[in-house]
PDB file of C-alpha atoms in Angstrom:
ATOM      1  CA  MET A   1     -46.058 -25.114  14.597  1.00  0.00           C
ATOM      2  CA  ALA A   2     -43.329 -22.718  13.635  1.00  0.00           C
ATOM      3  CA  ASN A   3     -43.686 -19.267  15.154  1.00  0.00           C
ATOM      4  CA  LEU A   4     -43.743 -16.054  13.130  1.00  0.00           C
ATOM      5  CA  VAL A   5     -40.103 -15.184  13.904  1.00  0.00           C
ATOM      6  CA  ASP A   6     -38.853 -18.522  12.537  1.00  0.00           C
ATOM      7  CA  ILE A   7     -40.941 -18.082   9.395  1.00  0.00           C
ATOM      8  CA  LEU A   8     -39.609 -14.557   8.805  1.00  0.00           C
ATOM      9  CA  ASN A   9     -36.021 -15.713   9.371  1.00  0.00           C
ATOM     10  CA  SER A  10     -36.484 -18.492   6.823  1.00  0.00           C
ATOM     11  CA  ILE A  11     -37.884 -16.021   4.291  1.00  0.00           C
ATOM     12  CA  ASN A  12     -34.918 -13.663   4.834  1.00  0.00           C
ATOM     13  CA  ILE A  13     -32.452 -16.515   4.300  1.00  0.00           C
ATOM     14  CA  ILE A  14     -34.148 -17.437   1.009  1.00  0.00           C
ATOM     15  CA  ILE A  15     -34.176 -13.790  -0.153  1.00  0.00           C
ATOM     16  CA  ASN A  16     -30.503 -13.296   0.724  1.00  0.00           C
ATOM     17  CA  ARG A  17     -29.496 -16.494  -1.080  1.00  0.00           C
ATOM     18  CA  LYS A  18     -31.449 -15.393  -4.146  1.00  0.00           C
ATOM     19  CA  LYS A  19     -29.728 -11.967  -4.127  1.00  0.00           C
ATOM     20  CA  GLN A  20     -26.327 -13.585  -3.737  1.00  0.00           C
ATOM     21  CA  LEU A  21     -27.007 -15.978  -6.616  1.00  0.00           C
ATOM     22  CA  GLU A  22     -28.116 -13.087  -8.821  1.00  0.00           C
ATOM     23  CA  LEU A  23     -24.944 -11.218  -7.904  1.00  0.00           C
ATOM     24  CA  LEU A  24     -22.740 -14.185  -8.751  1.00  0.00           C
ATOM     25  CA  GLN A  25     -24.421 -14.571 -12.132  1.00  0.00           C
ATOM     26  CA  LYS A  26     -24.085 -10.885 -13.012  1.00  0.00           C
ATOM     27  CA  GLU A  27     -21.496  -9.542 -15.431  1.00  0.00           C
ATOM     28  CA  SER A  28     -19.913  -6.439 -13.901  1.00  0.00           C
ATOM     29  CA  GLU A  29     -19.384  -3.511 -16.257  1.00  0.00           C
ATOM     30  CA  ILE A  30     -16.133  -1.600 -15.804  1.00  0.00           C
ATOM     31  CA  THR A  31     -14.035   1.032 -17.543  1.00  0.00           C
ATOM     32  CA  PHE A  32     -10.447  -0.132 -17.922  1.00  0.00           C
ATOM     33  CA  SER A  33      -7.814   2.146 -19.484  1.00  0.00           C
ATOM     34  CA  GLY A  34     -10.631   4.121 -21.102  1.00  0.00           C
ATOM     35  CA  VAL A  35     -12.251   1.017 -22.625  1.00  0.00           C
ATOM     36  CA  GLN A  36     -15.657  -0.393 -21.642  1.00  0.00           C
ATOM     37  CA  CYS A  37     -15.441  -3.995 -20.465  1.00  0.00           C
ATOM     38  CA  LYS A  38     -17.529  -6.650 -18.768  1.00  0.00           C
ATOM     39  CA  LEU A  39     -16.013  -8.945 -16.175  1.00  0.00           C
ATOM     40  CA  GLY A  40     -16.952 -12.588 -16.445  1.00  0.00           C
ATOM     41  CA  ILE A  41     -19.502 -14.236 -14.189  1.00  0.00           C
ATOM     42  CA  ASN A  42     -18.127 -15.047 -10.703  1.00  0.00           C
ATOM     43  CA  CYS A  43     -15.113 -12.719 -11.110  1.00  0.00           C
ATOM     44  CA  LEU A  44     -16.030 -10.736  -8.002  1.00  0.00           C
ATOM     45  CA  SER A  45     -17.232 -13.628  -5.842  1.00  0.00           C
ATOM     46  CA  ASN A  46     -20.013 -12.171  -3.644  1.00  0.00           C
ATOM     47  CA  TYR A  47     -18.914  -8.544  -4.068  1.00  0.00           C
ATOM     48  CA  GLU A  48     -20.373  -5.848  -6.292  1.00  0.00           C
ATOM     49  CA  LEU A  49     -18.744  -2.710  -7.677  1.00  0.00           C
ATOM     50  CA  GLU A  50     -20.325   0.569  -6.577  1.00  0.00           C
ATOM     51  CA  LYS A  51     -18.392   3.650  -7.779  1.00  0.00           C
ATOM     52  CA  VAL A  52     -14.926   4.606  -8.990  1.00  0.00           C
ATOM     53  CA  LEU A  53     -12.504   5.740  -6.286  1.00  0.00           C
ATOM     54  CA  GLY A  54      -9.594   6.398  -8.617  1.00  0.00           C
ATOM     55  CA  SER A  55      -7.924   5.334 -11.831  1.00  0.00           C
ATOM     56  CA  GLY A  56      -4.571   5.555 -13.556  1.00  0.00           C
ATOM     57  CA  ALA A  57      -2.079   3.657 -15.663  1.00  0.00           C
ATOM     58  CA  PHE A  58      -2.209   0.764 -13.166  1.00  0.00           C
ATOM     59  CA  GLY A  59      -5.980   0.252 -13.564  1.00  0.00           C
ATOM     60  CA  THR A  60      -9.087   1.298 -11.626  1.00  0.00           C
ATOM     61  CA  VAL A  61     -10.181   1.191  -7.973  1.00  0.00           C
ATOM     62  CA  TYR A  62     -13.873   0.893  -7.038  1.00  0.00           C
ATOM     63  CA  THR A  63     -15.839   1.108  -3.821  1.00  0.00           C
ATOM     64  CA  SER A  64     -17.308  -2.365  -3.398  1.00  0.00           C
ATOM     65  CA  CYS A  65     -20.092  -3.964  -1.420  1.00  0.00           C
ATOM     66  CA  ASN A  66     -21.067  -7.408  -0.227  1.00  0.00           C
ATOM     67  CA  LYS A  67     -24.547  -8.257   0.998  1.00  0.00           C
ATOM     68  CA  THR A  68     -24.022  -6.501   4.358  1.00  0.00           C
ATOM     69  CA  ASN A  69     -21.856  -3.393   3.804  1.00  0.00           C
ATOM     70  CA  CYS A  70     -19.739  -1.342   1.379  1.00  0.00           C
ATOM     71  CA  ASP A  71     -16.490  -1.213   3.362  1.00  0.00           C
ATOM     72  CA  PHE A  72     -14.314  -2.608   0.567  1.00  0.00           C
ATOM     73  CA  ALA A  73     -12.142  -1.321  -2.265  1.00  0.00           C
ATOM     74  CA  THR A  74     -11.640  -3.376  -5.433  1.00  0.00           C
ATOM     75  CA  LYS A  75      -8.492  -2.835  -7.479  1.00  0.00           C
ATOM     76  CA  ILE A  76      -8.700  -4.054 -11.098  1.00  0.00           C
ATOM     77  CA  GLN A  77      -5.539  -4.114 -13.190  1.00  0.00           C
ATOM     78  CA  LYS A  78      -3.476  -6.169 -15.613  1.00  0.00           C
ATOM     79  CA  PRO A  79      -2.396  -9.469 -14.029  1.00  0.00           C
ATOM     80  CA  ASP A  80       1.261  -8.611 -14.608  1.00  0.00           C
ATOM     81  CA  SER A  81       4.356  -8.978 -12.422  1.00  0.00           C
ATOM     82  CA  SER A  82       3.334  -5.915 -10.390  1.00  0.00           C
ATOM     83  CA  PHE A  83      -0.043  -7.488  -9.567  1.00  0.00           C
ATOM     84  CA  ARG A  84       1.563 -10.792  -8.611  1.00  0.00           C
ATOM     85  CA  MET A  85       4.136  -9.024  -6.430  1.00  0.00           C
ATOM     86  CA  GLU A  86       1.464  -7.039  -4.616  1.00  0.00           C
ATOM     87  CA  ILE A  87      -0.636 -10.121  -3.918  1.00  0.00           C
ATOM     88  CA  ASP A  88       2.415 -12.046  -2.685  1.00  0.00           C
ATOM     89  CA  VAL A  89       3.545  -9.266  -0.341  1.00  0.00           C
ATOM     90  CA  ILE A  90       0.157  -8.392   1.130  1.00  0.00           C
ATOM     91  CA  LYS A  91      -0.713 -12.030   1.806  1.00  0.00           C
ATOM     92  CA  LYS A  92       2.526 -12.449   3.755  1.00  0.00           C
ATOM     93  CA  LEU A  93       1.907  -9.201   5.633  1.00  0.00           C
ATOM     94  CA  ASN A  94      -1.622 -10.274   6.557  1.00  0.00           C
ATOM     95  CA  GLN A  95      -0.206 -13.459   8.071  1.00  0.00           C
ATOM     96  CA  ASP A  96       2.171 -11.483  10.315  1.00  0.00           C
ATOM     97  CA  PRO A  97       0.545 -10.666  13.705  1.00  0.00           C
ATOM     98  CA  ARG A  98       2.459  -7.376  13.865  1.00  0.00           C
ATOM     99  CA  TRP A  99       0.817  -6.038  10.700  1.00  0.00           C
ATOM    100  CA  ASN A 100      -1.919  -3.488  11.488  1.00  0.00           C
ATOM    101  CA  GLY A 101      -2.436  -2.052   8.014  1.00  0.00           C
ATOM    102  CA  VAL A 102      -4.526  -2.742   4.929  1.00  0.00           C
ATOM    103  CA  LYS A 103      -6.071  -6.224   4.608  1.00  0.00           C
ATOM    104  CA  LEU A 104      -6.661  -8.366   1.513  1.00  0.00           C
ATOM    105  CA  VAL A 105     -10.039 -10.127   1.555  1.00  0.00           C
ATOM    106  CA  TYR A 106     -10.198 -11.639  -1.962  1.00  0.00           C
ATOM    107  CA  ASP A 107      -8.058 -11.959  -5.078  1.00  0.00           C
ATOM    108  CA  THR A 108      -8.340 -13.675  -8.437  1.00  0.00           C
ATOM    109  CA  ILE A 109      -7.411 -13.505 -12.109  1.00  0.00           C
ATOM    110  CA  CYS A 110     -10.344 -13.777 -14.488  1.00  0.00           C
ATOM    111  CA  LYS A 111     -11.399 -12.997 -18.036  1.00  0.00           C
ATOM    112  CA  GLY A 112     -13.515 -10.152 -19.273  1.00  0.00           C
ATOM    113  CA  THR A 113     -14.944  -8.991 -22.582  1.00  0.00           C
ATOM    114  CA  CYS A 114     -13.917  -5.573 -23.906  1.00  0.00           C
ATOM    115  CA  LYS A 115     -14.666  -3.688 -27.097  1.00  0.00           C
ATOM    116  CA  ASP A 116     -11.171  -4.556 -28.290  1.00  0.00           C
ATOM    117  CA  GLY A 117     -11.406  -8.243 -27.388  1.00  0.00           C
ATOM    118  CA  MET A 118     -11.053 -10.647 -24.453  1.00  0.00           C
ATOM    119  CA  LYS A 119      -8.698  -9.664 -21.645  1.00  0.00           C
ATOM    120  CA  ASP A 120      -7.387 -11.094 -18.395  1.00  0.00           C
ATOM    121  CA  PHE A 121      -7.904  -8.987 -15.283  1.00  0.00           C
ATOM    122  CA  GLY A 122      -6.173  -9.099 -11.927  1.00  0.00           C
ATOM    123  CA  ILE A 123      -8.623  -8.387  -9.112  1.00  0.00           C
ATOM    124  CA  MET A 124      -7.869  -7.708  -5.466  1.00  0.00           C
ATOM    125  CA  ILE A 125     -10.454  -6.671  -2.882  1.00  0.00           C
ATOM    126  CA  LEU A 126      -9.181  -4.851   0.203  1.00  0.00           C
ATOM    127  CA  ASP A 127     -10.707  -3.263   3.268  1.00  0.00           C
ATOM    128  CA  LYS A 128     -11.561   0.353   2.382  1.00  0.00           C
ATOM    129  CA  TRP A 129      -9.751   3.279   4.012  1.00  0.00           C
ATOM    130  CA  ASP A 130     -10.751   6.950   3.990  1.00  0.00           C
ATOM    131  CA  GLY A 131      -8.103   8.001   1.467  1.00  0.00           C
ATOM    132  CA  ASN A 132      -4.385   8.762   1.166  1.00  0.00           C
ATOM    133  CA  ILE A 133      -2.472  11.308   3.236  1.00  0.00           C
ATOM    134  CA  THR A 134      -1.626  13.704   0.395  1.00  0.00           C
ATOM    135  CA  ASN A 135      -3.828  16.506   1.786  1.00  0.00           C
ATOM    136  CA  GLN A 136      -4.001  15.416   5.432  1.00  0.00           C
ATOM    137  CA  ASP A 137      -1.395  17.665   7.054  1.00  0.00           C
ATOM    138  CA  LYS A 138      -3.610  18.580  10.013  1.00  0.00           C
ATOM    139  CA  LEU A 139      -4.462  14.945  10.748  1.00  0.00           C
ATOM    140  CA  ILE A 140      -0.760  14.042  10.671  1.00  0.00           C
ATOM    141  CA  LEU A 141       0.268  17.017  12.790  1.00  0.00           C
ATOM    142  CA  ASP A 142      -2.403  16.332  15.412  1.00  0.00           C
ATOM    143  CA  ASN A 143      -1.448  12.637  15.573  1.00  0.00           C
ATOM    144  CA  PHE A 144       2.213  12.764  14.652  1.00  0.00           C
ATOM    145  CA  ASP A 145       3.534  10.099  17.045  1.00  0.00           C
ATOM    146  CA  THR A 146       0.844   7.643  15.922  1.00  0.00           C
ATOM    147  CA  PHE A 147       1.644   8.401  12.283  1.00  0.00           C
ATOM    148  CA  ILE A 148       5.426   7.936  12.588  1.00  0.00           C
ATOM    149  CA  ASN A 149       5.187   4.874  14.848  1.00  0.00           C
ATOM    150  CA  SER A 150       2.644   3.172  12.577  1.00  0.00           C
ATOM    151  CA  LEU A 151       4.673   3.668   9.409  1.00  0.00           C
ATOM    152  CA  SER A 152       8.042   2.797  10.951  1.00  0.00           C
ATOM    153  CA  GLN A 153       6.591  -0.428  12.397  1.00  0.00           C
ATOM    154  CA  GLN A 154       4.969  -1.373   9.082  1.00  0.00           C
ATOM    155  CA  ILE A 155       8.166  -0.662   7.144  1.00  0.00           C
ATOM    156  CA  LYS A 156      10.055  -2.910   9.548  1.00  0.00           C
ATOM    157  CA  VAL A 157       7.525  -5.728   9.018  1.00  0.00           C
ATOM    158  CA  ILE A 158       7.872  -5.350   5.225  1.00  0.00           C
ATOM    159  CA  HIS A 159      11.653  -5.617   5.586  1.00  0.00           C
ATOM    160  CA  ASP A 160      11.423  -8.528   8.018  1.00  0.00           C
ATOM    161  CA  ILE A 161       9.438 -10.632   5.532  1.00  0.00           C
ATOM    162  CA  GLY A 162      12.176  -9.962   2.980  1.00  0.00           C
ATOM    163  CA  TYR A 163      10.951  -7.051   0.844  1.00  0.00           C
ATOM    164  CA  VAL A 164      11.695  -3.365   0.208  1.00  0.00           C
ATOM    165  CA  HIS A 165       8.718  -1.171  -0.720  1.00  0.00           C
ATOM    166  CA  TRP A 166      10.627   1.308  -2.970  1.00  0.00           C
ATOM    167  CA  ASP A 167       7.608   3.560  -3.588  1.00  0.00           C
ATOM    168  CA  LEU A 168       6.554   5.094  -0.267  1.00  0.00           C
ATOM    169  CA  LEU A 169       5.034   8.305  -1.565  1.00  0.00           C
ATOM    170  CA  PRO A 170       2.205  10.110   0.279  1.00  0.00           C
ATOM    171  CA  LYS A 171      -0.309   8.702  -2.221  1.00  0.00           C
ATOM    172  CA  ASN A 172       0.716   5.219  -1.099  1.00  0.00           C
ATOM    173  CA  VAL A 173      -0.017   5.825   2.587  1.00  0.00           C
ATOM    174  CA  LEU A 174      -3.668   5.461   3.649  1.00  0.00           C
ATOM    175  CA  TYR A 175      -5.514   6.795   6.681  1.00  0.00           C
ATOM    176  CA  LYS A 176      -8.684   6.185   8.653  1.00  0.00           C
ATOM    177  CA  ALA A 177      -9.886   9.242  10.551  1.00  0.00           C
ATOM    178  CA  VAL A 178     -11.357   7.149  13.360  1.00  0.00           C
ATOM    179  CA  GLY A 179      -8.503   6.201  15.634  1.00  0.00           C
ATOM    180  CA  PRO A 180      -6.772   7.547  13.626  1.00  0.00           C
ATOM    181  CA  ARG A 181      -4.991   4.767  11.748  1.00  0.00           C
ATOM    182  CA  PHE A 182      -2.378   4.856   8.991  1.00  0.00           C
ATOM    183  CA  SER A 183      -1.258   2.182   6.537  1.00  0.00           C
ATOM    184  CA  VAL A 184       1.379   1.659   3.914  1.00  0.00           C
ATOM    185  CA  THR A 185      -0.196   0.360   0.702  1.00  0.00           C
ATOM    186  CA  ASP A 186       0.476  -0.325  -3.008  1.00  0.00           C
ATOM    187  CA  PHE A 187       3.109  -3.072  -2.954  1.00  0.00           C
ATOM    188  CA  GLY A 188       3.437  -3.529  -6.716  1.00  0.00           C
ATOM    189  CA  ALA A 189       6.885  -1.911  -6.876  1.00  0.00           C
ATOM    190  CA  CYS A 190       8.295  -4.029  -4.040  1.00  0.00           C
ATOM    191  CA  ARG A 191      11.532  -5.909  -4.577  1.00  0.00           C
ATOM    192  CA  LYS A 192      13.001  -8.722  -2.541  1.00  0.00           C
ATOM    193  CA  GLU A 193      15.881  -7.643  -0.341  1.00  0.00           C
ATOM    194  CA  THR A 194      18.056 -10.112  -2.253  1.00  0.00           C
ATOM    195  CA  ASP A 195      17.170  -8.604  -5.650  1.00  0.00           C
ATOM    196  CA  GLU A 196      19.320  -6.066  -7.401  1.00  0.00           C
ATOM    197  CA  PRO A 197      18.233  -2.449  -6.712  1.00  0.00           C
ATOM    198  CA  TYR A 198      16.348  -0.568  -9.379  1.00  0.00           C
ATOM    199  CA  SER A 199      18.692   0.961 -11.945  1.00  0.00           C
ATOM    200  CA  PRO A 200      19.750   4.611 -11.481  1.00  0.00           C
ATOM    201  CA  GLY A 201      17.611   5.672 -14.444  1.00  0.00           C
ATOM    202  CA  TYR A 202      14.432   4.120 -13.057  1.00  0.00           C
ATOM    203  CA  TYR A 203      13.354   7.376 -11.380  1.00  0.00           C
ATOM    204  CA  GLY A 204      15.211   9.815 -13.602  1.00  0.00           C
ATOM    205  CA  ASP A 205      18.428  11.402 -12.340  1.00  0.00           C
ATOM    206  CA  TYR A 206      18.196  10.058  -8.797  1.00  0.00           C
ATOM    207  CA  TYR A 207      18.705   6.504  -7.644  1.00  0.00           C
ATOM    208  CA  PHE A 208      15.217   6.476  -6.199  1.00  0.00           C
ATOM    209  CA  HIS A 209      12.184   8.738  -6.304  1.00  0.00           C
ATOM    210  CA  PRO A 210      13.010  12.471  -6.021  1.00  0.00           C
ATOM    211  CA  LEU A 211      10.495  12.838  -3.174  1.00  0.00           C
ATOM    212  CA  HIS A 212      12.604  10.426  -1.122  1.00  0.00           C
ATOM    213  CA  PHE A 213      15.798  12.201  -2.069  1.00  0.00           C
ATOM    214  CA  GLN A 214      14.606  15.747  -1.396  1.00  0.00           C
ATOM    215  CA  ASP A 215      15.873  17.280   1.913  1.00  0.00           C
ATOM    216  CA  VAL A 216      17.376  13.989   3.069  1.00  0.00           C
ATOM    217  CA  SER A 217      20.244  14.301   0.612  1.00  0.00           C
ATOM    218  CA  TYR A 218      21.198  17.749   1.870  1.00  0.00           C
ATOM    219  CA  ASP A 219      20.834  17.116   5.601  1.00  0.00           C
ATOM    220  CA  LEU A 220      22.543  13.715   5.681  1.00  0.00           C
ATOM    221  CA  GLY A 221      25.175  14.483   3.081  1.00  0.00           C
ATOM    222  CA  ILE A 222      23.926  11.872   0.619  1.00  0.00           C
ATOM    223  CA  THR A 223      24.981  12.506  -2.973  1.00  0.00           C
ATOM    224  CA  LYS A 224      24.353  10.754  -6.252  1.00  0.00           C
ATOM    225  CA  ASP A 225      27.942   9.540  -6.083  1.00  0.00           C
ATOM    226  CA  ASN A 226      27.495   7.481  -2.920  1.00  0.00           C
ATOM    227  CA  ILE A 227      23.776   6.651  -3.014  1.00  0.00           C
ATOM    228  CA  ARG A 228      24.453   3.542  -5.128  1.00  0.00           C
ATOM    229  CA  ASN A 229      26.761   2.083  -2.475  1.00  0.00           C
ATOM    230  CA  ILE A 230      24.378   2.924   0.360  1.00  0.00           C
ATOM    231  CA  THR A 231      21.388   1.241  -1.280  1.00  0.00           C
ATOM    232  CA  LYS A 232      23.489  -1.701  -2.452  1.00  0.00           C
ATOM    233  CA  ASP A 233      24.427  -2.450   1.169  1.00  0.00           C
ATOM    234  CA  TYR A 234      20.974  -1.787   2.584  1.00  0.00           C
ATOM    235  CA  LYS A 235      18.196  -1.206   0.055  1.00  0.00           C
ATOM    236  CA  GLY A 236      15.668  -0.744   2.863  1.00  0.00           C
ATOM    237  CA  ILE A 237      17.102   2.691   3.655  1.00  0.00           C
ATOM    238  CA  VAL A 238      15.059   4.010   0.729  1.00  0.00           C
ATOM    239  CA  ASP A 239      11.785   3.260   2.523  1.00  0.00           C
ATOM    240  CA  TYR A 240      12.695   5.341   5.559  1.00  0.00           C
ATOM    241  CA  PHE A 241      13.418   8.579   3.768  1.00  0.00           C
ATOM    242  CA  ILE A 242       9.753   9.525   3.507  1.00  0.00           C
ATOM    243  CA  LEU A 243       9.603   9.327   7.307  1.00  0.00           C
ATOM    244  CA  TYR A 244      12.552  11.685   7.520  1.00  0.00           C
ATOM    245  CA  LYS A 245      10.733  14.081   5.218  1.00  0.00           C
ATOM    246  CA  TYR A 246       7.698  14.149   7.516  1.00  0.00           C
ATOM    247  CA  ILE A 247       9.801  14.479  10.681  1.00  0.00           C
ATOM    248  CA  LYS A 248      11.527  17.488   9.138  1.00  0.00           C
ATOM    249  CA  LYS A 249       8.231  18.990   8.015  1.00  0.00           C
ATOM    250  CA  TYR A 250       6.665  18.927  11.481  1.00  0.00           C
ATOM    251  CA  LYS A 251       9.706  19.064  13.791  1.00  0.00           C
ATOM    252  CA  LYS A 252      12.444  21.667  14.156  1.00  0.00           C
ATOM    253  CA  GLY A 253      16.159  21.656  14.982  1.00  0.00           C
ATOM    254  CA  GLU A 254      18.480  18.729  15.703  1.00  0.00           C
ATOM    255  CA  LYS A 255      15.616  16.576  16.956  1.00  0.00           C
ATOM    256  CA  VAL A 256      14.888  15.801  13.303  1.00  0.00           C
ATOM    257  CA  ILE A 257      18.023  13.744  12.711  1.00  0.00           C
ATOM    258  CA  ASN A 258      17.928  12.294  16.240  1.00  0.00           C
ATOM    259  CA  GLU A 259      14.379  10.984  15.757  1.00  0.00           C
ATOM    260  CA  PHE A 260      15.268   9.635  12.331  1.00  0.00           C
ATOM    261  CA  ILE A 261      18.226   7.738  13.812  1.00  0.00           C
ATOM    262  CA  LYS A 262      15.989   6.229  16.503  1.00  0.00           C
ATOM    263  CA  ILE A 263      13.630   4.938  13.809  1.00  0.00           C
ATOM    264  CA  LEU A 264      16.516   3.372  11.885  1.00  0.00           C
ATOM    265  CA  GLU A 265      17.824   1.725  15.035  1.00  0.00           C
ATOM    266  CA  LYS A 266      14.483  -0.053  15.490  1.00  0.00           C
ATOM    267  CA  ASP A 267      15.165  -1.880  12.227  1.00  0.00           C
ATOM    268  CA  GLY A 268      17.936  -3.983  13.716  1.00  0.00           C
ATOM    269  CA  HIS A 269      20.530  -1.167  13.411  1.00  0.00           C
ATOM    270  CA  LYS A 270      21.040  -2.020   9.739  1.00  0.00           C
ATOM    271  CA  GLY A 271      20.036   1.371   8.416  1.00  0.00           C
ATOM    272  CA  ILE A 272      22.060   3.455  10.833  1.00  0.00           C
ATOM    273  CA  ASN A 273      25.138   1.242  10.470  1.00  0.00           C
ATOM    274  CA  ILE A 274      25.046   1.575   6.694  1.00  0.00           C
ATOM    275  CA  LEU A 275      24.826   5.353   6.927  1.00  0.00           C
ATOM    276  CA  LYS A 276      27.730   5.431   9.387  1.00  0.00           C
ATOM    277  CA  LYS A 277      29.753   3.284   7.037  1.00  0.00           C
ATOM    278  CA  HIS A 278      29.341   5.620   4.086  1.00  0.00           C
ATOM    279  CA  LEU A 279      28.897   9.022   5.755  1.00  0.00           C
ATOM    280  CA  ASN A 280      31.030  10.853   8.286  1.00  0.00           C
ATOM    281  CA  ILE A 281      28.349  13.010   9.853  1.00  0.00           C
ATOM    282  CA  LEU A 282      26.746  10.446  12.192  1.00  0.00           C
TER     283      LEU A 282
END
């Protein structure tokens, strides 16, 4: 005769299966670009949307739950070239044993019904972090070596698998307070190292984002006249300039450039050799 524990376990299994089936058969309501939509059945596998974490031109990010916890973030956007690039890059990063950043747990393209008709949606579910580093100066200052080492290692891994991030702004760097841990994210603007660089007009007057260019241009002698040649030889240099910005923000004196050079040297000396080729100050 089955004991009480076995009976209770069997009941729990049945209840959990019923909940999961109900979840799979549920149409998830979302707001996408200001329009109310319903995702098709099975779009989210065994995950459920909880609340909006953020939204923008790219789409919407939700806190998400499975049947055991809510430690996930679901990004819903158009299944365009940016979505496909991000999925391609993050899958390759997750396969690299050196990668210690954000993880992809599920992705798909599925249909949904909106007030203005049927639409295709790109869906990626990631492990959830505490937020981006935009307003985390104290956390960075208190854990500066961890911050710089984490990002420089992750940038190197991105380059080693053949990509350049091109968009390493503070909003695209995540943190977890416990540890702490830091992670590069948002790979939709990535380009293959073999691709042509973005055109000079892509980010306005500068060859790349002004936040990369600020301070670095003055201290290293980089001008708009020679930035094209530098990035043509080694596009990956763009990704490191945000690290220089943070080194300068929290460090003083000549150590700033010295530490920046050490970071570049870890990337197979490509970055520092390119700068030496085009600039006379190093």
